[in-house]
Amino acid sequence: MIIKKHLLTISAMCLFCMIFVCGCKANIGSSSADSSDAEADLSSERSVFAMDTYMTLTAYGSAREDALDAAIAEIQRLEALFNAEDPDSEISQLNENGEATVSKDTGYLIGRSLELYDSTGGLFDIAIYPLMQAWGFTTQDFAVPEEDTISGLLKYTDASRIEYDPDALTVRLPENMRIDPGGIAKGYTSASVVEIFEEYGITAGVVSLGGNVQVYGNKADGSPWNIAIRDPDTSSGDYLGVLALSAPKAVITSGGYERYFEENGITYHHILDPRTGYPASSGLTSVTIVSSDGTLADGLSTALFIMGKDDAVSYWRSHADEFDFILLDDAGEIYISEGIEDIFSSDLYDINTVYAD
């Protein structure tokens, strides 16, 4: 018997990072300066369903409504480019034809994906898409594939064979290879929304795309944003811990509890190890990446989950200037990198700090 569980309900909304935004009510004064300050303190919020998740955008400032309109339009534009399940998207057309000249956005995403493939020793692999389909994680028609099916598809899971020319924006895939850059698409999208906020002069903002949170600007009272990371092992609303974060930063969490199904008493989650074709079994329950680069954070949250604690720590030590991490292992131990030692706290767990040296 298969028990299907897909955690994209309105109540959960895949928000494994929750953000508490404390705005200040505007005091309406008579001077133009007071009026300007009041507008800067006012906020508007919009929600949209895109990229298979619920997204919430919050913007502060006088141009907040226009900025949110532009941000939602940008999210929808990017989804139309990247969605591998949409037959009209650039990615689907590339998969269908095996080659294409793509837009700058799609080219950038493919380029960054290939960089991450090299950097992580192949653990971040956009060519794993056919295996995701075989397991049913793209269609919700869950099933454990036959071993022969997995071994057959693994032959085409090697993103290093993708030919990409960043100048001409041309992409060529080997025969039978299909790709999906969804593992970094939301991180790139949140960064794009932040750029729109900057263009519109937004004073502060929050972009929450499922488990991806990116903050922009500072809160009106100068205090940091409080980002609570949900504890995946509880259903009581408890949190793994809280980050007191100053912008600009992205906080992106990946874990096997996000999408999964059960068959014959065994749980199978959606983070597949490209070396085996099966769900990663690394000893980690969740990985949170903190970085100023949302695209990087998105990809690394997946790759470090597959690596496991020891390899994840080793990788961070070689890239400590690019990101910080919060790792929760299967034994209930939390490990954090030293860069967030002073801004992360937990009421549920003892914290083990990892240092670069």
PDB file of C-alpha atoms in Angstrom, residues 68-189:
ATOM      1  CA  LEU A  68       4.602  44.060  -5.717  1.00  0.00           C
ATOM      2  CA  ASP A  69       2.808  44.172  -9.076  1.00  0.00           C
ATOM      3  CA  ALA A  70       6.167  44.052 -10.844  1.00  0.00           C
ATOM      4  CA  ALA A  71       7.467  41.312  -8.543  1.00  0.00           C
ATOM      5  CA  ILE A  72       4.510  39.006  -9.155  1.00  0.00           C
ATOM      6  CA  ALA A  73       4.776  39.592 -12.894  1.00  0.00           C
ATOM      7  CA  GLU A  74       8.461  38.657 -12.689  1.00  0.00           C
ATOM      8  CA  ILE A  75       7.711  35.457 -10.746  1.00  0.00           C
ATOM      9  CA  GLN A  76       5.187  34.415 -13.362  1.00  0.00           C
ATOM     10  CA  ARG A  77       7.574  35.272 -16.204  1.00  0.00           C
ATOM     11  CA  LEU A  78      10.364  33.183 -14.700  1.00  0.00           C
ATOM     12  CA  GLU A  79       8.058  30.269 -13.992  1.00  0.00           C
ATOM     13  CA  ALA A  80       7.016  30.277 -17.648  1.00  0.00           C
ATOM     14  CA  LEU A  81      10.708  29.927 -18.588  1.00  0.00           C
ATOM     15  CA  PHE A  82      11.833  27.341 -16.028  1.00  0.00           C
ATOM     16  CA  ASN A  83       8.862  24.997 -15.440  1.00  0.00           C
ATOM     17  CA  ALA A  84       9.920  21.615 -16.787  1.00  0.00           C
ATOM     18  CA  GLU A  85       6.308  20.375 -16.561  1.00  0.00           C
ATOM     19  CA  ASP A  86       5.009  23.153 -18.825  1.00  0.00           C
ATOM     20  CA  PRO A  87       5.377  22.001 -22.457  1.00  0.00           C
ATOM     21  CA  ASP A  88       5.696  25.629 -23.605  1.00  0.00           C
ATOM     22  CA  SER A  89       8.567  26.575 -21.287  1.00  0.00           C
ATOM     23  CA  GLU A  90      12.130  27.050 -22.492  1.00  0.00           C
ATOM     24  CA  ILE A  91      13.274  24.108 -20.400  1.00  0.00           C
ATOM     25  CA  SER A  92      10.610  21.802 -21.830  1.00  0.00           C
ATOM     26  CA  GLN A  93      11.414  22.898 -25.369  1.00  0.00           C
ATOM     27  CA  LEU A  94      15.107  22.243 -24.706  1.00  0.00           C
ATOM     28  CA  ASN A  95      14.295  18.788 -23.333  1.00  0.00           C
ATOM     29  CA  GLU A  96      12.084  18.032 -26.326  1.00  0.00           C
ATOM     30  CA  ASN A  97      14.510  19.190 -29.013  1.00  0.00           C
ATOM     31  CA  GLY A  98      17.831  18.446 -27.334  1.00  0.00           C
ATOM     32  CA  GLU A  99      19.196  21.885 -28.149  1.00  0.00           C
ATOM     33  CA  ALA A 100      18.077  25.499 -27.990  1.00  0.00           C
ATOM     34  CA  THR A 101      19.092  29.126 -27.838  1.00  0.00           C
ATOM     35  CA  VAL A 102      17.765  30.275 -24.497  1.00  0.00           C
ATOM     36  CA  SER A 103      17.048  33.538 -22.680  1.00  0.00           C
ATOM     37  CA  LYS A 104      19.596  35.160 -20.387  1.00  0.00           C
ATOM     38  CA  ASP A 105      17.647  33.980 -17.327  1.00  0.00           C
ATOM     39  CA  THR A 106      17.551  30.353 -18.410  1.00  0.00           C
ATOM     40  CA  GLY A 107      21.167  30.498 -19.533  1.00  0.00           C
ATOM     41  CA  TYR A 108      22.238  31.944 -16.203  1.00  0.00           C
ATOM     42  CA  LEU A 109      20.393  29.217 -14.307  1.00  0.00           C
ATOM     43  CA  ILE A 110      21.951  26.463 -16.417  1.00  0.00           C
ATOM     44  CA  GLY A 111      25.392  28.034 -16.039  1.00  0.00           C
ATOM     45  CA  ARG A 112      25.090  28.252 -12.256  1.00  0.00           C
ATOM     46  CA  SER A 113      23.771  24.693 -12.161  1.00  0.00           C
ATOM     47  CA  LEU A 114      26.849  23.440 -14.004  1.00  0.00           C
ATOM     48  CA  GLU A 115      29.124  25.386 -11.650  1.00  0.00           C
ATOM     49  CA  LEU A 116      27.409  23.772  -8.672  1.00  0.00           C
ATOM     50  CA  TYR A 117      27.667  20.363 -10.307  1.00  0.00           C
ATOM     51  CA  ASP A 118      31.437  20.783 -10.541  1.00  0.00           C
ATOM     52  CA  SER A 119      31.784  22.343  -7.106  1.00  0.00           C
ATOM     53  CA  THR A 120      29.787  19.620  -5.313  1.00  0.00           C
ATOM     54  CA  GLY A 121      31.303  16.678  -7.147  1.00  0.00           C
ATOM     55  CA  GLY A 122      28.114  16.037  -9.093  1.00  0.00           C
ATOM     56  CA  LEU A 123      25.753  16.022  -6.119  1.00  0.00           C
ATOM     57  CA  PHE A 124      23.777  18.971  -7.454  1.00  0.00           C
ATOM     58  CA  ASP A 125      22.637  17.588 -10.795  1.00  0.00           C
ATOM     59  CA  ILE A 126      19.857  19.114 -12.905  1.00  0.00           C
ATOM     60  CA  ALA A 127      19.969  16.016 -15.140  1.00  0.00           C
ATOM     61  CA  ILE A 128      18.277  13.971 -12.399  1.00  0.00           C
ATOM     62  CA  TYR A 129      14.875  15.058 -13.730  1.00  0.00           C
ATOM     63  CA  PRO A 130      13.909  11.719 -15.382  1.00  0.00           C
ATOM     64  CA  LEU A 131      14.544   9.949 -12.094  1.00  0.00           C
ATOM     65  CA  MET A 132      12.325  12.452 -10.281  1.00  0.00           C
ATOM     66  CA  GLN A 133       9.632  11.623 -12.826  1.00  0.00           C
ATOM     67  CA  ALA A 134      10.117   7.877 -12.363  1.00  0.00           C
ATOM     68  CA  TRP A 135       9.578   8.227  -8.607  1.00  0.00           C
ATOM     69  CA  GLY A 136       6.478  10.359  -9.210  1.00  0.00           C
ATOM     70  CA  PHE A 137       7.765  13.449  -7.453  1.00  0.00           C
ATOM     71  CA  THR A 138       6.912  15.647 -10.434  1.00  0.00           C
ATOM     72  CA  THR A 139       3.430  14.185 -11.000  1.00  0.00           C
ATOM     73  CA  GLN A 140       2.405  13.036  -7.486  1.00  0.00           C
ATOM     74  CA  ASP A 141       1.844   9.565  -8.982  1.00  0.00           C
ATOM     75  CA  PHE A 142       4.246   8.045  -6.455  1.00  0.00           C
ATOM     76  CA  ALA A 143       5.891   4.669  -6.992  1.00  0.00           C
ATOM     77  CA  VAL A 144       9.174   2.937  -6.226  1.00  0.00           C
ATOM     78  CA  PRO A 145      10.815   2.311  -9.618  1.00  0.00           C
ATOM     79  CA  GLU A 146      12.240  -1.055 -10.569  1.00  0.00           C
ATOM     80  CA  GLU A 147      15.998  -1.379 -10.108  1.00  0.00           C
ATOM     81  CA  ASP A 148      16.434  -1.800 -13.860  1.00  0.00           C
ATOM     82  CA  THR A 149      14.554   1.463 -14.443  1.00  0.00           C
ATOM     83  CA  ILE A 150      16.784   3.330 -12.013  1.00  0.00           C
ATOM     84  CA  SER A 151      20.019   1.900 -13.387  1.00  0.00           C
ATOM     85  CA  GLY A 152      18.870   2.688 -16.929  1.00  0.00           C
ATOM     86  CA  LEU A 153      18.083   6.305 -16.106  1.00  0.00           C
ATOM     87  CA  LEU A 154      21.331   6.785 -14.184  1.00  0.00           C
ATOM     88  CA  LYS A 155      23.178   6.476 -17.493  1.00  0.00           C
ATOM     89  CA  TYR A 156      21.841   9.906 -18.428  1.00  0.00           C
ATOM     90  CA  THR A 157      22.319  11.592 -15.056  1.00  0.00           C
ATOM     91  CA  ASP A 158      25.534  13.483 -15.671  1.00  0.00           C
ATOM     92  CA  ALA A 159      25.172  17.238 -16.072  1.00  0.00           C
ATOM     93  CA  SER A 160      28.860  17.564 -16.982  1.00  0.00           C
ATOM     94  CA  ARG A 161      27.909  16.338 -20.471  1.00  0.00           C
ATOM     95  CA  ILE A 162      25.689  19.372 -21.102  1.00  0.00           C
ATOM     96  CA  GLU A 163      27.184  21.721 -23.687  1.00  0.00           C
ATOM     97  CA  TYR A 164      26.507  25.348 -22.759  1.00  0.00           C
ATOM     98  CA  ASP A 165      27.896  28.437 -24.475  1.00  0.00           C
ATOM     99  CA  PRO A 166      27.275  31.425 -22.160  1.00  0.00           C
ATOM    100  CA  ASP A 167      28.112  33.946 -24.891  1.00  0.00           C
ATOM    101  CA  ALA A 168      25.799  32.555 -27.554  1.00  0.00           C
ATOM    102  CA  LEU A 169      23.309  31.263 -24.939  1.00  0.00           C
ATOM    103  CA  THR A 170      23.131  27.936 -26.730  1.00  0.00           C
ATOM    104  CA  VAL A 171      22.541  24.658 -24.928  1.00  0.00           C
ATOM    105  CA  ARG A 172      22.913  21.130 -26.260  1.00  0.00           C
ATOM    106  CA  LEU A 173      21.880  18.028 -24.308  1.00  0.00           C
ATOM    107  CA  PRO A 174      23.202  14.512 -24.904  1.00  0.00           C
ATOM    108  CA  GLU A 175      20.710  12.061 -26.344  1.00  0.00           C
ATOM    109  CA  ASN A 176      18.037  10.976 -23.834  1.00  0.00           C
ATOM    110  CA  MET A 177      19.046  13.605 -21.246  1.00  0.00           C
ATOM    111  CA  ARG A 178      16.430  15.927 -19.799  1.00  0.00           C
ATOM    112  CA  ILE A 179      16.998  18.612 -17.208  1.00  0.00           C
ATOM    113  CA  ASP A 180      15.132  20.582 -14.575  1.00  0.00           C
ATOM    114  CA  PRO A 181      16.767  23.615 -12.897  1.00  0.00           C
ATOM    115  CA  GLY A 182      14.006  23.723 -10.276  1.00  0.00           C
ATOM    116  CA  GLY A 183      16.548  23.016  -7.526  1.00  0.00           C
ATOM    117  CA  ILE A 184      17.815  26.593  -7.779  1.00  0.00           C
ATOM    118  CA  ALA A 185      14.937  28.337  -9.566  1.00  0.00           C
ATOM    119  CA  LYS A 186      13.246  29.673  -6.431  1.00  0.00           C
ATOM    120  CA  GLY A 187      16.531  30.999  -5.061  1.00  0.00           C
ATOM    121  CA  TYR A 188      17.166  32.825  -8.314  1.00  0.00           C
ATOM    122  CA  THR A 189      13.576  34.100  -8.357  1.00  0.00           C
TER     123      THR A 189
END
